[in-house]
mmCIF file of C-alpha atoms in Angstrom:
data_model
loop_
_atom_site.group_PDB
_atom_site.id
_atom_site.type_symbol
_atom_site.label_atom_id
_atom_site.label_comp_id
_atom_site.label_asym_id
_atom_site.label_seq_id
_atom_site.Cartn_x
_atom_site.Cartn_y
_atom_site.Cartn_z
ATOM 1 C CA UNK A 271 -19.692 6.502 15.448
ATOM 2 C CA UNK A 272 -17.996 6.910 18.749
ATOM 3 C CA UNK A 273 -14.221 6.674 19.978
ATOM 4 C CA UNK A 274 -12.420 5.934 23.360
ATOM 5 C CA UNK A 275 -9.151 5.855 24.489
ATOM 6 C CA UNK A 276 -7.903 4.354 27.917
ATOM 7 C CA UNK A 277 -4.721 3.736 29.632
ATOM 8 C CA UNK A 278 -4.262 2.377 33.122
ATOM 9 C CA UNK A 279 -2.765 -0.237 34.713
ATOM 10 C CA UNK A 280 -5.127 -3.495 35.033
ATOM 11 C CA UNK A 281 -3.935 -6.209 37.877
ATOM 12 C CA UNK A 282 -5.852 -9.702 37.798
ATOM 13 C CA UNK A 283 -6.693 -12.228 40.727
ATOM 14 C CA UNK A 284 -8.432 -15.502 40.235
ATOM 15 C CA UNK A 285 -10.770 -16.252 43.461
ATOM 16 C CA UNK A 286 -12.463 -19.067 44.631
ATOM 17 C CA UNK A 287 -16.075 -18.818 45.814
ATOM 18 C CA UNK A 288 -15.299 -17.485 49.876
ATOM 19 C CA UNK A 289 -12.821 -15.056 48.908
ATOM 20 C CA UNK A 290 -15.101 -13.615 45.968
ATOM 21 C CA UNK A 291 -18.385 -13.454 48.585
ATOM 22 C CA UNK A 292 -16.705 -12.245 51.214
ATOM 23 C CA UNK A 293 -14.768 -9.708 49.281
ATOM 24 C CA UNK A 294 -18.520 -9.197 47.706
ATOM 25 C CA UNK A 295 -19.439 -7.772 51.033
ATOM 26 C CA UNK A 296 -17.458 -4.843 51.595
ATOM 27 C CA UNK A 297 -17.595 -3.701 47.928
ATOM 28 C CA UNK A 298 -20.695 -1.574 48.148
ATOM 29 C CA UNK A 299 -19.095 0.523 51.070
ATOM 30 C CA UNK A 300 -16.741 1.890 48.321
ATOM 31 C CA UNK A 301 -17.573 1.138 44.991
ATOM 32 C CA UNK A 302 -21.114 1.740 42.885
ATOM 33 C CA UNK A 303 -22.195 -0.919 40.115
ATOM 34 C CA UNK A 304 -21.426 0.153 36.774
ATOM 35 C CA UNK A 305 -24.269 1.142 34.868
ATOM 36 C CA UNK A 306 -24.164 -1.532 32.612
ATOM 37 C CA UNK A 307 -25.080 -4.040 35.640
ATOM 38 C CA UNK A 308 -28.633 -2.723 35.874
ATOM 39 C CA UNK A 309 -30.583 -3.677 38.953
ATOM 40 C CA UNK A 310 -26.954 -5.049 40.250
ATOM 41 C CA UNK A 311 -27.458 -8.526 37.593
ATOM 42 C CA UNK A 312 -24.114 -9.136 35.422
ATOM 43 C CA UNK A 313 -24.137 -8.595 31.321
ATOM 44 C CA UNK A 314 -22.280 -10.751 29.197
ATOM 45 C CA UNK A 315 -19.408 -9.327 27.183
ATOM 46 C CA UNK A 316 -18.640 -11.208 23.445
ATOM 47 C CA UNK A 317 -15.319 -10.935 21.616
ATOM 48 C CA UNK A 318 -13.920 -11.870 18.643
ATOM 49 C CA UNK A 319 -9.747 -12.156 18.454
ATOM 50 C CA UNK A 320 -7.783 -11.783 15.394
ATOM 51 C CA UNK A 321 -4.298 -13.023 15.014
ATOM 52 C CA UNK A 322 -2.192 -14.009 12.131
ATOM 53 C CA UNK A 323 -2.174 -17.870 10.327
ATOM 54 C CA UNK A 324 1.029 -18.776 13.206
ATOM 55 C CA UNK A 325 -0.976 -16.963 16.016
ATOM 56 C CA UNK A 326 1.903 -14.829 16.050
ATOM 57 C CA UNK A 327 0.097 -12.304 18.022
ATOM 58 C CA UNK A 328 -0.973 -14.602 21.055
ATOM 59 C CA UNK A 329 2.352 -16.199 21.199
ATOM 60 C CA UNK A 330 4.329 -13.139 21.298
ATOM 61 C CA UNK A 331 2.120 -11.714 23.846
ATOM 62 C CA UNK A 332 2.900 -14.984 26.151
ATOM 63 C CA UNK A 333 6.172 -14.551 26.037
ATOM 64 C CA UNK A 334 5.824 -11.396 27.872
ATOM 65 C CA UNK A 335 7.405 -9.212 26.243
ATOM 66 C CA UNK A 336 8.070 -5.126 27.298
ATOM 67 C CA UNK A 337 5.524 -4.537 24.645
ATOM 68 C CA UNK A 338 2.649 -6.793 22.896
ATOM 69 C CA UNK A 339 -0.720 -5.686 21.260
ATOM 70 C CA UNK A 340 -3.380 -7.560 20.096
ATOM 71 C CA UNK A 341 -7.160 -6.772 17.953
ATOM 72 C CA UNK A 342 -10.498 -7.992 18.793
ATOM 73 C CA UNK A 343 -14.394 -7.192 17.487
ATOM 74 C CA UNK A 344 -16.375 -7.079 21.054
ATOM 75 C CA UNK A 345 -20.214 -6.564 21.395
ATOM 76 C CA UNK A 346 -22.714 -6.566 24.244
ATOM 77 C CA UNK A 347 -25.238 -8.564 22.310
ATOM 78 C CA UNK A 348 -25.124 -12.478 21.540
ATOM 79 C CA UNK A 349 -25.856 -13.382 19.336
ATOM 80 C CA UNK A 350 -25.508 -9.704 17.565
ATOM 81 C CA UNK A 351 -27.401 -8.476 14.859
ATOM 82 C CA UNK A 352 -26.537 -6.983 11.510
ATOM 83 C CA UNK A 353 -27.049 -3.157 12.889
ATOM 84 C CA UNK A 354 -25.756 -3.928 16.670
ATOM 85 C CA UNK A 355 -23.286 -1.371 18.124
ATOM 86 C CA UNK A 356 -20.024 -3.473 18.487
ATOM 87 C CA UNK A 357 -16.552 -1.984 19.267
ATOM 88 C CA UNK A 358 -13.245 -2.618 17.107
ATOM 89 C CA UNK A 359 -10.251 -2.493 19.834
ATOM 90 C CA UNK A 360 -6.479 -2.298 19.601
ATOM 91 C CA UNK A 361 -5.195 -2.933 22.870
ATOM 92 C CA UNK A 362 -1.427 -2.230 23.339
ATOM 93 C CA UNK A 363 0.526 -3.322 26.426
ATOM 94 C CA UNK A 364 3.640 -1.164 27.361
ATOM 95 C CA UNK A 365 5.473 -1.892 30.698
ATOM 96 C CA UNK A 366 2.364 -3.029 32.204
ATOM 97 C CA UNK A 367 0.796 0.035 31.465
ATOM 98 C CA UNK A 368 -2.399 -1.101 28.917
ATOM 99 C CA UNK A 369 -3.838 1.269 26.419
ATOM 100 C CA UNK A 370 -6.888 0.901 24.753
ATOM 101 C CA UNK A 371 -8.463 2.693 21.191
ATOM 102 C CA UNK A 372 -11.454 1.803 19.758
ATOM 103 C CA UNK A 373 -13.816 2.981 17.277
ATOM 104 C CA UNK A 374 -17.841 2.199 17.707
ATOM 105 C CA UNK A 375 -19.348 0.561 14.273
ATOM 106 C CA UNK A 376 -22.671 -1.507 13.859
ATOM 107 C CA UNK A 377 -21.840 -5.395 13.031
ATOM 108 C CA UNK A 378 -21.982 -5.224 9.521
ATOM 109 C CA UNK A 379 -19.981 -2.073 9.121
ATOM 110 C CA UNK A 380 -17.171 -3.986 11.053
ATOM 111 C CA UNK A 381 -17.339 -6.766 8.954
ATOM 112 C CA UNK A 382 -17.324 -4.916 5.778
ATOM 113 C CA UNK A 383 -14.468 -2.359 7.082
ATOM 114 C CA UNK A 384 -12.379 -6.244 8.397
ATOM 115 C CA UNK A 385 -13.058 -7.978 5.046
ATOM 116 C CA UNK A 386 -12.375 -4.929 2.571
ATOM 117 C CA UNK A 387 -10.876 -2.371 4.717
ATOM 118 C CA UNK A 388 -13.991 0.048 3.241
ATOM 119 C CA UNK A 389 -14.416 2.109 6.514
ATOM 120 C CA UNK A 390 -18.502 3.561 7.287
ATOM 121 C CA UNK A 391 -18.226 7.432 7.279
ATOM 122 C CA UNK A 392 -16.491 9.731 10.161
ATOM 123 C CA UNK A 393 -16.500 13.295 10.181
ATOM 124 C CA UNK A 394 -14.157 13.254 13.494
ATOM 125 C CA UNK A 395 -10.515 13.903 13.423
ATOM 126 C CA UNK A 396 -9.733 11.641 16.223
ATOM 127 C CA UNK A 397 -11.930 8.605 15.130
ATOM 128 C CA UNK A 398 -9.713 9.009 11.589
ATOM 129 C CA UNK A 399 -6.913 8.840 13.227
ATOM 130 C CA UNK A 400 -7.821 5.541 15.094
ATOM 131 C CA UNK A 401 -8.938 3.791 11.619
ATOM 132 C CA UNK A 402 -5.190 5.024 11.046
ATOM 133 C CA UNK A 403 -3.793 3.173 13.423
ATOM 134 C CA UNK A 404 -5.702 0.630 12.891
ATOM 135 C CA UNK A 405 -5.189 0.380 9.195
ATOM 136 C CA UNK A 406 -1.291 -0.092 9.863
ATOM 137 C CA UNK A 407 -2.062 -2.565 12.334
ATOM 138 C CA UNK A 408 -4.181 -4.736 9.295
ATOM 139 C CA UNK A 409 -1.038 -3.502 6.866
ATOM 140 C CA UNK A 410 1.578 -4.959 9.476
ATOM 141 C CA UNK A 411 -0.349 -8.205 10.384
ATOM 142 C CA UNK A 412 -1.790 -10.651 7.975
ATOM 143 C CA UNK A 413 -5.440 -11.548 10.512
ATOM 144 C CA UNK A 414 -8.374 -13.051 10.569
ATOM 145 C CA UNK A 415 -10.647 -14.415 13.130
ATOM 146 C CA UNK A 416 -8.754 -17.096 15.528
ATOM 147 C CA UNK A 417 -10.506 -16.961 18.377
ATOM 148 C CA UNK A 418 -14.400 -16.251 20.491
ATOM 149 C CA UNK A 419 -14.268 -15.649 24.161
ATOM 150 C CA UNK A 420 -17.189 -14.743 26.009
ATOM 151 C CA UNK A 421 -18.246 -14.074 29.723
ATOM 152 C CA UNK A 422 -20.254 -13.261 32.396
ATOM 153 C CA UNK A 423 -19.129 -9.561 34.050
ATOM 154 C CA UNK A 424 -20.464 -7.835 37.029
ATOM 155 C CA UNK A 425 -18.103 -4.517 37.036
ATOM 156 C CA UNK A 426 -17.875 -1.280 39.470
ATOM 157 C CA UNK A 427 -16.540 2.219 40.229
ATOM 158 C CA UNK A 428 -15.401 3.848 42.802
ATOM 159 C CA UNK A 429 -17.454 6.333 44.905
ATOM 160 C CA UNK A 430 -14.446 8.636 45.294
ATOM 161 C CA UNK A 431 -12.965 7.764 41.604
ATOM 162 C CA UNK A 432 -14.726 6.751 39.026
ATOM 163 C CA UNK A 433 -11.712 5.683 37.286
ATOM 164 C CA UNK A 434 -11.170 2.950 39.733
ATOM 165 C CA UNK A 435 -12.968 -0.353 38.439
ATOM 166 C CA UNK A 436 -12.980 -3.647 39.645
ATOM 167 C CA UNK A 437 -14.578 -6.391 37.206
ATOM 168 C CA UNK A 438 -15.566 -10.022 37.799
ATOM 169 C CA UNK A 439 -15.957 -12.212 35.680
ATOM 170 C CA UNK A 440 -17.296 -15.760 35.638
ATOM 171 C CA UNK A 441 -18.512 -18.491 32.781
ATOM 172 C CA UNK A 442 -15.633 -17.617 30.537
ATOM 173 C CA UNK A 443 -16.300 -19.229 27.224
ATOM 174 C CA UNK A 444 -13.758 -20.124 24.031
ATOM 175 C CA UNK A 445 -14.235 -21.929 20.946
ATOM 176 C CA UNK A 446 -11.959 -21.952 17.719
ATOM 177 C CA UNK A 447 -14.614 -22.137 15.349
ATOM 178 C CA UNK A 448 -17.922 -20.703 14.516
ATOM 179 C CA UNK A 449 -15.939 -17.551 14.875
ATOM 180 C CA UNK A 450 -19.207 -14.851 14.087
ATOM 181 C CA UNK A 451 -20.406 -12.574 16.768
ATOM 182 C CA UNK A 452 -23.557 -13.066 14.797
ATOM 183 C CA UNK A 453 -23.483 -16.605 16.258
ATOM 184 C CA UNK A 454 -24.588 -17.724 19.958
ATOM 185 C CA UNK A 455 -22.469 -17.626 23.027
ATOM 186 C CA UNK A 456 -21.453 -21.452 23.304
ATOM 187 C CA UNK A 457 -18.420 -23.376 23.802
ATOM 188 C CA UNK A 458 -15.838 -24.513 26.566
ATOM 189 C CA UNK A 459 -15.255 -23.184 29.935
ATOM 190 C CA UNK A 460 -11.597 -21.618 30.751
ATOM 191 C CA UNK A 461 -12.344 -21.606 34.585
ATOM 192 C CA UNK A 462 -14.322 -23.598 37.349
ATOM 193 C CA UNK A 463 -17.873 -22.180 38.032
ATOM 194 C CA UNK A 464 -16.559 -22.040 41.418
ATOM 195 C CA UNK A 465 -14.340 -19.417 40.351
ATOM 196 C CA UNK A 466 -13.728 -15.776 39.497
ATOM 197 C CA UNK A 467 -11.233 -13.506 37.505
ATOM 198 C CA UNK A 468 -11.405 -10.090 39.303
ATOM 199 C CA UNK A 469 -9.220 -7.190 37.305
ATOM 200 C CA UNK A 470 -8.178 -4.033 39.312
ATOM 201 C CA UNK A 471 -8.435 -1.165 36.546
ATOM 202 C CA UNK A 472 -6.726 1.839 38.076
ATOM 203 C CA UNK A 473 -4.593 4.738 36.935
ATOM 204 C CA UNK A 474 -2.672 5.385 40.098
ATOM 205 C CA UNK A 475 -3.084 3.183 43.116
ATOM 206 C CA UNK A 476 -4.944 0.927 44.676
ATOM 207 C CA UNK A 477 -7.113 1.521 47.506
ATOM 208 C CA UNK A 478 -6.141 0.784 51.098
ATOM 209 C CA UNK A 479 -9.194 -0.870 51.888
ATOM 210 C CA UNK A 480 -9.181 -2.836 48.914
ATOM 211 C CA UNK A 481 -4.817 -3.949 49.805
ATOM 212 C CA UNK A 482 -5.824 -4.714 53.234
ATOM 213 C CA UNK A 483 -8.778 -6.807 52.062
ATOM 214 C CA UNK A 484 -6.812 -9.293 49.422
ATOM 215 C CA UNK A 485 -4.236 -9.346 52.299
ATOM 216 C CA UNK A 486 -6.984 -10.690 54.494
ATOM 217 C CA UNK A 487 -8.492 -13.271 52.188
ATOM 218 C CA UNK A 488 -4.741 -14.068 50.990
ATOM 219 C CA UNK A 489 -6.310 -13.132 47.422
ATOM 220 C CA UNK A 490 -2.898 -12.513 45.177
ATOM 221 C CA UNK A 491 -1.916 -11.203 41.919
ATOM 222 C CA UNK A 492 -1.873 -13.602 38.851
ATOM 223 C CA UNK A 493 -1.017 -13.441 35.150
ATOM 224 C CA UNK A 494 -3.822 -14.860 33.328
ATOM 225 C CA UNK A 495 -5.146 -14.141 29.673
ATOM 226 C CA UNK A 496 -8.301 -15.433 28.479
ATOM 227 C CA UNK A 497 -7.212 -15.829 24.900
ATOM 228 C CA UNK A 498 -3.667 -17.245 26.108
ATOM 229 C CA UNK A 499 -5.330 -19.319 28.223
ATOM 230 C CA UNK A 500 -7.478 -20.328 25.382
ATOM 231 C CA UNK A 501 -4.319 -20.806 23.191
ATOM 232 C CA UNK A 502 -2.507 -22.580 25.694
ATOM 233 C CA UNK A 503 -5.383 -24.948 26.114
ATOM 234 C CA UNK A 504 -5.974 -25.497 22.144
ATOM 235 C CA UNK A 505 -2.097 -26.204 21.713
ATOM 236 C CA UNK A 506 -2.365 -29.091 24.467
ATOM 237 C CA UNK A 507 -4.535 -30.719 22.648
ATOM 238 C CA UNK A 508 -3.616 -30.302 19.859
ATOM 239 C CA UNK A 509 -0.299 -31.626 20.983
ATOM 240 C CA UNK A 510 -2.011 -34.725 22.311
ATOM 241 C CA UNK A 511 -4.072 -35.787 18.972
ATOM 242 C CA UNK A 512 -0.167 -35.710 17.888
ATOM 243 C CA UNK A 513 -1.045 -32.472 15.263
ATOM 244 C CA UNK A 514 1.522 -30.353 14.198
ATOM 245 C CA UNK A 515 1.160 -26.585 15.531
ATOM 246 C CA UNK A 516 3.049 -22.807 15.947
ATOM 247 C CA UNK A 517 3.515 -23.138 19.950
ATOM 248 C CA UNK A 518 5.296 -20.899 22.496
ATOM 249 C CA UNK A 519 3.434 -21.719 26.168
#
């Protein structure tokens, strides 16, 4: 079992197909793929969200508040297999500074741990502490599994600091049922395929190169969630098959 914590700021920028392959073209001057992109191809990336019967969670995190926090079960594999490394995440937003915990579990472990709370053995302090939090996160919020997005994500670092990252992702996928990362990668696209959401993960500031390059392409900051955007797009229709639902968009 493994544990990781991160906090840095994380800036997102929907492009259209010129400014991502032009942008493309001055990346590897500064940046190296991650090692996860092997031979420079894309993985996909599988999540599961949790949120309470209201979708409390997703709607208070759309409202934008000073603080918001959300769970989600995310693997590497689709579909994932009973022993499968997959990684339970709080991720806490505070003053647009994001923080992320997470403890490493195979697939069944996380199940087991989500449906009785029975956690597989840790010998590390810190990992403890994270099932902590994470317990009072379960004992404050009533979840279960609301929502599966997937994607497509070519990511990379920066030569000079490797805490710099820049991901894009395309092929973004939701569905509100079927909710098992056991199960395929299938359902409707949030995004055009002629698009991409690039996040900026940084702890202190952007590059120059990379400020005068958006500038260029007139590539600018947006506010976009995949599981609000999910939500927003579920409560629409729902709205429009005249079915009563919790909604805040």
């Amino acid at each position: 079992m493994a544990i990781n914590t991160f906090a840095r700021k994380e800036i997102k920028f929907l492009l259209d197909m010129y400014q991502y392959e032009v942008l493309m073209e001055e990346i590897p001057k500064y940046m190296n793929p991650d090692k996860f992109c092997v031979g420079g191809k894309e993985y996909g990336v599988y999540n599961i969200y949790y949120d309470t019967c209201d979708d409390f969670l997703i709607r208070e995190s759309l409202s934008k508040p000073y603080y918001k926090e959300k769970i989600r079960l995310r693997s590497y594999y689709s579909p994932a297999q009973p022993d499968d490394t997959v990684f339970l995440e709080i991720k806490k937003k505070i003053g647009g500074i994001v923080a992320k915990r997470r403890v490493t579990m195979t697939l069944a472990e996380a199940d087991e741990y989500l449906r009785s709370r029975t956690k597989p053995e840790c010998k590390k302090y810190i990992t403890e502490q994270v099932f902590h939090e994470i317990d009072n996160f379960l004992d404050m919020y009533d979840v279960s599994p609301k929502q599966y997005i997937s994607y497509q994500r070519t990511a990379f670092f920066g030569k000079d600091n490797s805490d710099f990252r820049l991901t894009f992702d395309r092929k973004i996928t939701k569905r509100r049922d079927d909710l098992s990362l056991a199960s395929p990668s299938y359902g409707e696209f949030i995004i055009g395929a002629d698009q991409r959401l690039m996040e900026v993960k940084i702890s202190d500031a952007v590059p120059q190169w990379l400020i005068e390059k958006l500038s260029e392409l007139q590539i600018y900051k947006t506010s976009f969630s995949k599981y609000g955007r999910a939500y927003q797009e579920y409560i629409k229709n729902q709205i429009s098959m005249n079915r009563s639902v919790y909604a805040n968009v």
